[in-house]
Amino acid sequence: MTPDIRHLRSYGRIKARTLKPRQAGLVETLLPHLAVPEEGALDWEELFAPVAEDVGLAPPTAPLPAEPSAQILEIGFGGGEHLVSQATAHPDRRFIGVEPFLNGVASCLRHIEESGAQNIRLHQGDARDVIARLPDASLDLVYILFPDPWPKTRHHKRRLIQPEFLGDLARVMKPGAELRFATDWANYAAWTLEHLMRDRRFTWLAERAEDWRQPWPGHVTTRYEEKKLGDCAPIWLRFVRR
């Protein structure tokens, strides 16, 4: 029997410790209202239809705009600190967050409940499954923050940044859209630069060393970043879709 490759691409764990009762409850009650549909082409307007008032979110402090100023994808949002902070700071923008790790999704739901953010939708699973169903040229910004580095050479094929993935990503990014990538593994930074600079659909925005040594304005530090698990200081790479 041929395996279903869609369920093999994330490689890493999808669940660790048992969810706390509050988190488990949010997965059961809140996630269904915020989850990206599992199948079919994605329509931004349908996806961001107003959330029902009885799901437990605090009401927005201001009406959500009919036309968003930007549509943003965060791939691998970890515990959701960065995603929710960005969404609450920019209620005029729409955010899709993707994370394969169930505990991370549950943590993000807690942040969403506490903040009352109405402009976030979530997918637990592989980002490529979401990207494949997004409309062409619909993203203004993509975050990939501290993805699994797969440092061993024999595991490099498991890294997210691959030529095929960049092709899929280029399709859904608007001309002039930005890709922001951060890692604390030197080899993965070099790997990413090599692949992105070889791809003529992207341009590296750095002009001086400080551009990759310092985070971009508005960055929110995550718990993973604070752990300093890599082999170098964080490297911040920005690319624009030509």
PDB file of C-alpha atoms in Angstrom:
ATOM      1  CA  MET A   1       0.000   0.000   0.000  1.00  0.00           C
ATOM      2  CA  THR A   2       1.362   3.455  -0.915  1.00  0.00           C
ATOM      3  CA  PRO A   3       1.681   5.700   2.161  1.00  0.00           C
ATOM      4  CA  ASP A   4      -0.131   9.037   2.297  1.00  0.00           C
ATOM      5  CA  ILE A   5       2.819  11.385   1.862  1.00  0.00           C
ATOM      6  CA  ARG A   6       0.860  14.386   3.181  1.00  0.00           C
ATOM      7  CA  HIS A   7       1.098  12.957   6.669  1.00  0.00           C
ATOM      8  CA  LEU A   8       4.832  12.280   6.487  1.00  0.00           C
ATOM      9  CA  ARG A   9       6.255  15.662   5.515  1.00  0.00           C
ATOM     10  CA  SER A  10       6.350  17.355   8.920  1.00  0.00           C
ATOM     11  CA  TYR A  11       8.505  14.512  10.308  1.00  0.00           C
ATOM     12  CA  GLY A  12       8.661  15.810  13.889  1.00  0.00           C
ATOM     13  CA  ARG A  13       6.393  15.140  16.850  1.00  0.00           C
ATOM     14  CA  ILE A  14       2.789  16.338  16.682  1.00  0.00           C
ATOM     15  CA  LYS A  15       2.086  15.916  20.406  1.00  0.00           C
ATOM     16  CA  ALA A  16       4.150  15.602  23.595  1.00  0.00           C
ATOM     17  CA  ARG A  17       2.793  16.008  27.104  1.00  0.00           C
ATOM     18  CA  THR A  18      -0.889  15.630  27.880  1.00  0.00           C
ATOM     19  CA  LEU A  19      -2.796  18.854  27.393  1.00  0.00           C
ATOM     20  CA  LYS A  20      -3.890  20.742  30.473  1.00  0.00           C
ATOM     21  CA  PRO A  21      -7.672  20.733  31.005  1.00  0.00           C
ATOM     22  CA  ARG A  22      -8.043  24.363  29.920  1.00  0.00           C
ATOM     23  CA  GLN A  23      -6.020  23.793  26.755  1.00  0.00           C
ATOM     24  CA  ALA A  24      -7.878  20.588  25.929  1.00  0.00           C
ATOM     25  CA  GLY A  25     -11.142  22.459  26.363  1.00  0.00           C
ATOM     26  CA  LEU A  26     -10.040  25.192  23.950  1.00  0.00           C
ATOM     27  CA  VAL A  27      -9.067  22.594  21.360  1.00  0.00           C
ATOM     28  CA  GLU A  28     -12.582  21.171  21.630  1.00  0.00           C
ATOM     29  CA  THR A  29     -14.552  24.425  21.777  1.00  0.00           C
ATOM     30  CA  LEU A  30     -12.552  27.280  20.213  1.00  0.00           C
ATOM     31  CA  LEU A  31     -10.397  25.609  17.575  1.00  0.00           C
ATOM     32  CA  PRO A  32     -13.335  24.458  15.388  1.00  0.00           C
ATOM     33  CA  HIS A  33     -14.338  28.129  14.946  1.00  0.00           C
ATOM     34  CA  LEU A  34     -10.807  29.215  13.992  1.00  0.00           C
ATOM     35  CA  ALA A  35      -9.574  26.187  12.064  1.00  0.00           C
ATOM     36  CA  VAL A  36      -8.715  26.385   8.388  1.00  0.00           C
ATOM     37  CA  PRO A  37     -10.911  23.887   6.498  1.00  0.00           C
ATOM     38  CA  GLU A  38      -9.153  20.614   5.829  1.00  0.00           C
ATOM     39  CA  GLU A  39     -10.077  20.437   2.145  1.00  0.00           C
ATOM     40  CA  GLY A  40     -10.947  22.635  -0.797  1.00  0.00           C
ATOM     41  CA  ALA A  41      -9.704  25.934  -2.150  1.00  0.00           C
ATOM     42  CA  LEU A  42      -9.434  28.616   0.515  1.00  0.00           C
ATOM     43  CA  ASP A  43     -11.379  31.847   0.200  1.00  0.00           C
ATOM     44  CA  TRP A  44     -10.084  34.646   2.422  1.00  0.00           C
ATOM     45  CA  GLU A  45     -13.501  36.240   2.864  1.00  0.00           C
ATOM     46  CA  GLU A  46     -15.155  33.002   3.923  1.00  0.00           C
ATOM     47  CA  LEU A  47     -12.226  32.052   6.131  1.00  0.00           C
ATOM     48  CA  PHE A  48     -12.415  35.314   8.057  1.00  0.00           C
ATOM     49  CA  ALA A  49     -16.158  35.515   8.453  1.00  0.00           C
ATOM     50  CA  PRO A  50     -16.997  36.958  11.905  1.00  0.00           C
ATOM     51  CA  VAL A  51     -16.567  34.537  14.790  1.00  0.00           C
ATOM     52  CA  ALA A  52     -19.769  33.741  16.672  1.00  0.00           C
ATOM     53  CA  GLU A  53     -20.168  35.748  19.870  1.00  0.00           C
ATOM     54  CA  ASP A  54     -20.757  32.685  22.041  1.00  0.00           C
ATOM     55  CA  VAL A  55     -17.354  31.020  21.486  1.00  0.00           C
ATOM     56  CA  GLY A  56     -15.726  32.777  24.439  1.00  0.00           C
ATOM     57  CA  LEU A  57     -13.609  35.435  22.727  1.00  0.00           C
ATOM     58  CA  ALA A  58     -13.628  38.942  24.070  1.00  0.00           C
ATOM     59  CA  PRO A  59     -15.344  41.359  21.658  1.00  0.00           C
ATOM     60  CA  PRO A  60     -12.951  43.362  19.454  1.00  0.00           C
ATOM     61  CA  THR A  61     -12.163  46.857  20.710  1.00  0.00           C
ATOM     62  CA  ALA A  62     -12.969  48.215  17.233  1.00  0.00           C
ATOM     63  CA  PRO A  63     -14.893  46.835  14.238  1.00  0.00           C
ATOM     64  CA  LEU A  64     -12.774  44.661  11.983  1.00  0.00           C
ATOM     65  CA  PRO A  65     -12.136  46.373   8.629  1.00  0.00           C
ATOM     66  CA  ALA A  66     -14.004  45.155   5.586  1.00  0.00           C
ATOM     67  CA  GLU A  67     -10.768  45.297   3.576  1.00  0.00           C
ATOM     68  CA  PRO A  68      -7.620  44.057   5.368  1.00  0.00           C
ATOM     69  CA  SER A  69      -4.423  46.026   4.966  1.00  0.00           C
ATOM     70  CA  ALA A  70      -2.413  42.796   4.654  1.00  0.00           C
ATOM     71  CA  GLN A  71      -2.799  39.014   4.608  1.00  0.00           C
ATOM     72  CA  ILE A  72      -0.077  37.153   6.458  1.00  0.00           C
ATOM     73  CA  LEU A  73       1.029  33.545   6.923  1.00  0.00           C
ATOM     74  CA  GLU A  74       3.162  32.366   9.844  1.00  0.00           C
ATOM     75  CA  ILE A  75       4.633  28.899   9.352  1.00  0.00           C
ATOM     76  CA  GLY A  76       5.498  27.053  12.562  1.00  0.00           C
ATOM     77  CA  PHE A  77       4.184  29.488  15.163  1.00  0.00           C
ATOM     78  CA  GLY A  78       5.363  27.428  18.158  1.00  0.00           C
ATOM     79  CA  GLY A  79       3.411  28.545  21.224  1.00  0.00           C
ATOM     80  CA  GLY A  80       1.745  31.407  19.362  1.00  0.00           C
ATOM     81  CA  GLU A  81       3.375  34.317  21.210  1.00  0.00           C
ATOM     82  CA  HIS A  82       4.594  36.042  18.056  1.00  0.00           C
ATOM     83  CA  LEU A  83       1.463  35.294  16.025  1.00  0.00           C
ATOM     84  CA  VAL A  84      -1.005  36.596  18.587  1.00  0.00           C
ATOM     85  CA  SER A  85       1.114  39.618  19.454  1.00  0.00           C
ATOM     86  CA  GLN A  86       1.262  40.612  15.798  1.00  0.00           C
ATOM     87  CA  ALA A  87      -2.457  40.052  15.340  1.00  0.00           C
ATOM     88  CA  THR A  88      -3.426  42.140  18.351  1.00  0.00           C
ATOM     89  CA  ALA A  89      -1.017  44.912  17.349  1.00  0.00           C
ATOM     90  CA  HIS A  90      -2.446  44.946  13.815  1.00  0.00           C
ATOM     91  CA  PRO A  91      -6.206  44.229  13.947  1.00  0.00           C
ATOM     92  CA  ASP A  92      -6.500  45.514  10.369  1.00  0.00           C
ATOM     93  CA  ARG A  93      -4.505  42.518   9.094  1.00  0.00           C
ATOM     94  CA  ARG A  94      -5.494  38.873   8.616  1.00  0.00           C
ATOM     95  CA  PHE A  95      -3.249  36.102   9.916  1.00  0.00           C
ATOM     96  CA  ILE A  96      -3.123  32.386   9.180  1.00  0.00           C
ATOM     97  CA  GLY A  97      -0.917  30.415  11.571  1.00  0.00           C
ATOM     98  CA  VAL A  98       0.269  26.875  10.867  1.00  0.00           C
ATOM     99  CA  GLU A  99       1.814  24.548  13.435  1.00  0.00           C
ATOM    100  CA  PRO A 100       2.021  20.717  13.359  1.00  0.00           C
ATOM    101  CA  PHE A 101       2.531  20.401  17.132  1.00  0.00           C
ATOM    102  CA  LEU A 102      -0.792  20.060  18.973  1.00  0.00           C
ATOM    103  CA  ASN A 103       0.595  21.449  22.222  1.00  0.00           C
ATOM    104  CA  GLY A 104       1.669  24.581  20.364  1.00  0.00           C
ATOM    105  CA  VAL A 105      -1.793  24.997  18.858  1.00  0.00           C
ATOM    106  CA  ALA A 106      -3.343  24.616  22.310  1.00  0.00           C
ATOM    107  CA  SER A 107      -0.977  27.241  23.714  1.00  0.00           C
ATOM    108  CA  CYS A 108      -1.842  29.604  20.881  1.00  0.00           C
ATOM    109  CA  LEU A 109      -5.558  29.149  21.552  1.00  0.00           C
ATOM    110  CA  ARG A 110      -4.988  30.258  25.130  1.00  0.00           C
ATOM    111  CA  HIS A 111      -3.260  33.421  23.913  1.00  0.00           C
ATOM    112  CA  ILE A 112      -6.102  34.070  21.472  1.00  0.00           C
ATOM    113  CA  GLU A 113      -8.737  33.601  24.169  1.00  0.00           C
ATOM    114  CA  GLU A 114      -6.934  35.970  26.525  1.00  0.00           C
ATOM    115  CA  SER A 115      -6.342  38.632  23.867  1.00  0.00           C
ATOM    116  CA  GLY A 116      -9.709  38.364  22.115  1.00  0.00           C
ATOM    117  CA  ALA A 117      -7.958  38.479  18.725  1.00  0.00           C
ATOM    118  CA  GLN A 118     -10.529  38.003  15.961  1.00  0.00           C
ATOM    119  CA  ASN A 119      -8.156  38.108  12.989  1.00  0.00           C
ATOM    120  CA  ILE A 120      -6.370  34.753  13.328  1.00  0.00           C
ATOM    121  CA  ARG A 121      -7.123  31.380  11.762  1.00  0.00           C
ATOM    122  CA  LEU A 122      -5.174  28.224  12.589  1.00  0.00           C
ATOM    123  CA  HIS A 123      -4.145  24.981  10.956  1.00  0.00           C
ATOM    124  CA  GLN A 124      -2.628  22.086  12.849  1.00  0.00           C
ATOM    125  CA  GLY A 125      -0.570  20.270  10.262  1.00  0.00           C
ATOM    126  CA  ASP A 126       1.785  20.871   7.365  1.00  0.00           C
ATOM    127  CA  ALA A 127       2.015  24.374   5.919  1.00  0.00           C
ATOM    128  CA  ARG A 128       2.308  22.991   2.409  1.00  0.00           C
ATOM    129  CA  ASP A 129      -1.227  21.658   2.622  1.00  0.00           C
ATOM    130  CA  VAL A 130      -2.495  25.195   3.298  1.00  0.00           C
ATOM    131  CA  ILE A 131      -0.276  26.895   0.715  1.00  0.00           C
ATOM    132  CA  ALA A 132      -1.493  24.503  -1.975  1.00  0.00           C
ATOM    133  CA  ARG A 133      -5.070  25.756  -1.446  1.00  0.00           C
ATOM    134  CA  LEU A 134      -4.429  29.501  -1.145  1.00  0.00           C
ATOM    135  CA  PRO A 135      -5.262  31.788  -4.094  1.00  0.00           C
ATOM    136  CA  ASP A 136      -2.474  33.030  -6.303  1.00  0.00           C
ATOM    137  CA  ALA A 137      -0.751  36.251  -5.207  1.00  0.00           C
ATOM    138  CA  SER A 138      -2.775  36.616  -2.002  1.00  0.00           C
ATOM    139  CA  LEU A 139      -0.078  36.940   0.698  1.00  0.00           C
ATOM    140  CA  ASP A 140       1.631  40.185   1.691  1.00  0.00           C
ATOM    141  CA  LEU A 141       4.003  38.706   4.257  1.00  0.00           C
ATOM    142  CA  VAL A 142       5.266  35.266   5.297  1.00  0.00           C
ATOM    143  CA  TYR A 143       7.043  34.484   8.587  1.00  0.00           C
ATOM    144  CA  ILE A 144       9.194  31.383   9.051  1.00  0.00           C
ATOM    145  CA  LEU A 145      10.728  31.779  12.505  1.00  0.00           C
ATOM    146  CA  PHE A 146      13.215  29.241  13.851  1.00  0.00           C
ATOM    147  CA  PRO A 147      12.033  26.188  11.886  1.00  0.00           C
ATOM    148  CA  ASP A 148      13.357  22.746  12.736  1.00  0.00           C
ATOM    149  CA  PRO A 149      16.972  22.896  11.497  1.00  0.00           C
ATOM    150  CA  TRP A 150      17.477  19.166  10.952  1.00  0.00           C
ATOM    151  CA  PRO A 151      21.232  19.745  11.478  1.00  0.00           C
ATOM    152  CA  LYS A 152      22.465  16.306  10.416  1.00  0.00           C
ATOM    153  CA  THR A 153      23.434  16.172   6.747  1.00  0.00           C
ATOM    154  CA  ARG A 154      21.367  13.083   6.083  1.00  0.00           C
ATOM    155  CA  HIS A 155      18.285  14.936   7.336  1.00  0.00           C
ATOM    156  CA  HIS A 156      18.690  18.098   5.235  1.00  0.00           C
ATOM    157  CA  LYS A 157      16.076  16.767   2.829  1.00  0.00           C
ATOM    158  CA  ARG A 158      13.564  17.227   5.645  1.00  0.00           C
ATOM    159  CA  ARG A 159      14.141  20.964   5.928  1.00  0.00           C
ATOM    160  CA  LEU A 160      11.244  23.170   4.985  1.00  0.00           C
ATOM    161  CA  ILE A 161      13.300  25.354   2.645  1.00  0.00           C
ATOM    162  CA  GLN A 162      13.524  23.356  -0.576  1.00  0.00           C
ATOM    163  CA  PRO A 163      13.220  24.426  -4.249  1.00  0.00           C
ATOM    164  CA  GLU A 164       9.745  22.906  -4.630  1.00  0.00           C
ATOM    165  CA  PHE A 165       8.508  24.647  -1.490  1.00  0.00           C
ATOM    166  CA  LEU A 166       9.856  28.004  -2.656  1.00  0.00           C
ATOM    167  CA  GLY A 167       8.005  27.571  -5.923  1.00  0.00           C
ATOM    168  CA  ASP A 168       4.751  26.948  -4.079  1.00  0.00           C
ATOM    169  CA  LEU A 169       5.399  29.922  -1.817  1.00  0.00           C
ATOM    170  CA  ALA A 170       6.203  32.232  -4.723  1.00  0.00           C
ATOM    171  CA  ARG A 171       2.851  31.407  -6.301  1.00  0.00           C
ATOM    172  CA  VAL A 172       0.825  32.650  -3.334  1.00  0.00           C
ATOM    173  CA  MET A 173       2.928  35.748  -2.565  1.00  0.00           C
ATOM    174  CA  LYS A 174       2.057  39.074  -4.160  1.00  0.00           C
ATOM    175  CA  PRO A 175       4.742  40.896  -6.138  1.00  0.00           C
ATOM    176  CA  GLY A 176       6.575  42.927  -3.512  1.00  0.00           C
ATOM    177  CA  ALA A 177       5.485  40.609  -0.666  1.00  0.00           C
ATOM    178  CA  GLU A 178       8.098  39.863   1.970  1.00  0.00           C
ATOM    179  CA  LEU A 179       9.452  36.576   3.339  1.00  0.00           C
ATOM    180  CA  ARG A 180      10.994  36.836   6.816  1.00  0.00           C
ATOM    181  CA  PHE A 181      13.120  33.894   7.940  1.00  0.00           C
ATOM    182  CA  ALA A 182      15.010  33.515  11.221  1.00  0.00           C
ATOM    183  CA  THR A 183      17.242  30.732  12.501  1.00  0.00           C
ATOM    184  CA  ASP A 184      19.906  30.224  15.155  1.00  0.00           C
ATOM    185  CA  TRP A 185      21.688  27.510  13.185  1.00  0.00           C
ATOM    186  CA  ALA A 186      24.466  28.838  10.948  1.00  0.00           C
ATOM    187  CA  ASN A 187      24.234  26.017   8.421  1.00  0.00           C
ATOM    188  CA  TYR A 188      20.492  26.509   7.965  1.00  0.00           C
ATOM    189  CA  ALA A 189      21.014  30.239   7.398  1.00  0.00           C
ATOM    190  CA  ALA A 190      23.598  29.449   4.715  1.00  0.00           C
ATOM    191  CA  TRP A 191      21.299  26.790   3.240  1.00  0.00           C
ATOM    192  CA  THR A 192      18.396  29.249   3.064  1.00  0.00           C
ATOM    193  CA  LEU A 193      20.503  31.989   1.505  1.00  0.00           C
ATOM    194  CA  GLU A 194      21.812  29.587  -1.115  1.00  0.00           C
ATOM    195  CA  HIS A 195      18.337  28.441  -2.109  1.00  0.00           C
ATOM    196  CA  LEU A 196      16.694  31.878  -2.067  1.00  0.00           C
ATOM    197  CA  MET A 197      19.471  33.629  -3.952  1.00  0.00           C
ATOM    198  CA  ARG A 198      19.419  30.897  -6.581  1.00  0.00           C
ATOM    199  CA  ASP A 199      15.665  31.416  -7.048  1.00  0.00           C
ATOM    200  CA  ARG A 200      15.125  34.424  -9.311  1.00  0.00           C
ATOM    201  CA  ARG A 201      11.662  35.035  -7.896  1.00  0.00           C
ATOM    202  CA  PHE A 202      13.176  36.362  -4.643  1.00  0.00           C
ATOM    203  CA  THR A 203      15.607  39.151  -3.781  1.00  0.00           C
ATOM    204  CA  TRP A 204      17.585  39.349  -0.537  1.00  0.00           C
ATOM    205  CA  LEU A 205      17.026  42.747   1.083  1.00  0.00           C
ATOM    206  CA  ALA A 206      20.199  42.987   3.191  1.00  0.00           C
ATOM    207  CA  GLU A 207      22.520  45.914   2.494  1.00  0.00           C
ATOM    208  CA  ARG A 208      24.838  45.686   5.509  1.00  0.00           C
ATOM    209  CA  ALA A 209      25.696  43.177   8.252  1.00  0.00           C
ATOM    210  CA  GLU A 210      23.317  44.718  10.779  1.00  0.00           C
ATOM    211  CA  ASP A 211      20.423  43.784   8.489  1.00  0.00           C
ATOM    212  CA  TRP A 212      20.850  40.101   9.334  1.00  0.00           C
ATOM    213  CA  ARG A 213      22.269  40.526  12.835  1.00  0.00           C
ATOM    214  CA  GLN A 214      19.308  42.470  14.213  1.00  0.00           C
ATOM    215  CA  PRO A 215      15.620  41.483  14.108  1.00  0.00           C
ATOM    216  CA  TRP A 216      13.318  43.517  11.910  1.00  0.00           C
ATOM    217  CA  PRO A 217      11.241  46.259  13.560  1.00  0.00           C
ATOM    218  CA  GLY A 218       8.272  44.959  15.519  1.00  0.00           C
ATOM    219  CA  HIS A 219       9.668  41.483  16.149  1.00  0.00           C
ATOM    220  CA  VAL A 220       8.269  39.709  19.217  1.00  0.00           C
ATOM    221  CA  THR A 221      10.672  37.376  21.017  1.00  0.00           C
ATOM    222  CA  THR A 222       9.379  33.822  21.429  1.00  0.00           C
ATOM    223  CA  ARG A 223      10.038  31.241  24.128  1.00  0.00           C
ATOM    224  CA  TYR A 224      12.044  29.142  21.691  1.00  0.00           C
ATOM    225  CA  GLU A 225      14.264  32.084  20.812  1.00  0.00           C
ATOM    226  CA  GLU A 226      14.960  32.710  24.499  1.00  0.00           C
ATOM    227  CA  LYS A 227      16.175  29.125  24.980  1.00  0.00           C
ATOM    228  CA  LYS A 228      19.143  29.697  22.624  1.00  0.00           C
ATOM    229  CA  LEU A 229      19.248  26.099  21.427  1.00  0.00           C
ATOM    230  CA  GLY A 230      21.117  26.744  18.188  1.00  0.00           C
ATOM    231  CA  ASP A 231      24.814  27.057  17.427  1.00  0.00           C
ATOM    232  CA  CYS A 232      24.911  30.795  16.703  1.00  0.00           C
ATOM    233  CA  ALA A 233      23.176  34.058  17.459  1.00  0.00           C
ATOM    234  CA  PRO A 234      19.868  34.455  15.579  1.00  0.00           C
ATOM    235  CA  ILE A 235      20.217  35.346  11.904  1.00  0.00           C
ATOM    236  CA  TRP A 236      17.412  37.446  10.388  1.00  0.00           C
ATOM    237  CA  LEU A 237      16.858  37.132   6.633  1.00  0.00           C
ATOM    238  CA  ARG A 238      14.401  39.195   4.619  1.00  0.00           C
ATOM    239  CA  PHE A 239      13.503  38.528   0.990  1.00  0.00           C
ATOM    240  CA  VAL A 240      11.063  40.230  -1.360  1.00  0.00           C
ATOM    241  CA  ARG A 241       8.996  38.520  -4.035  1.00  0.00           C
ATOM    242  CA  ARG A 242       9.995  39.980  -7.371  1.00  0.00           C
TER     243      ARG A 242
END
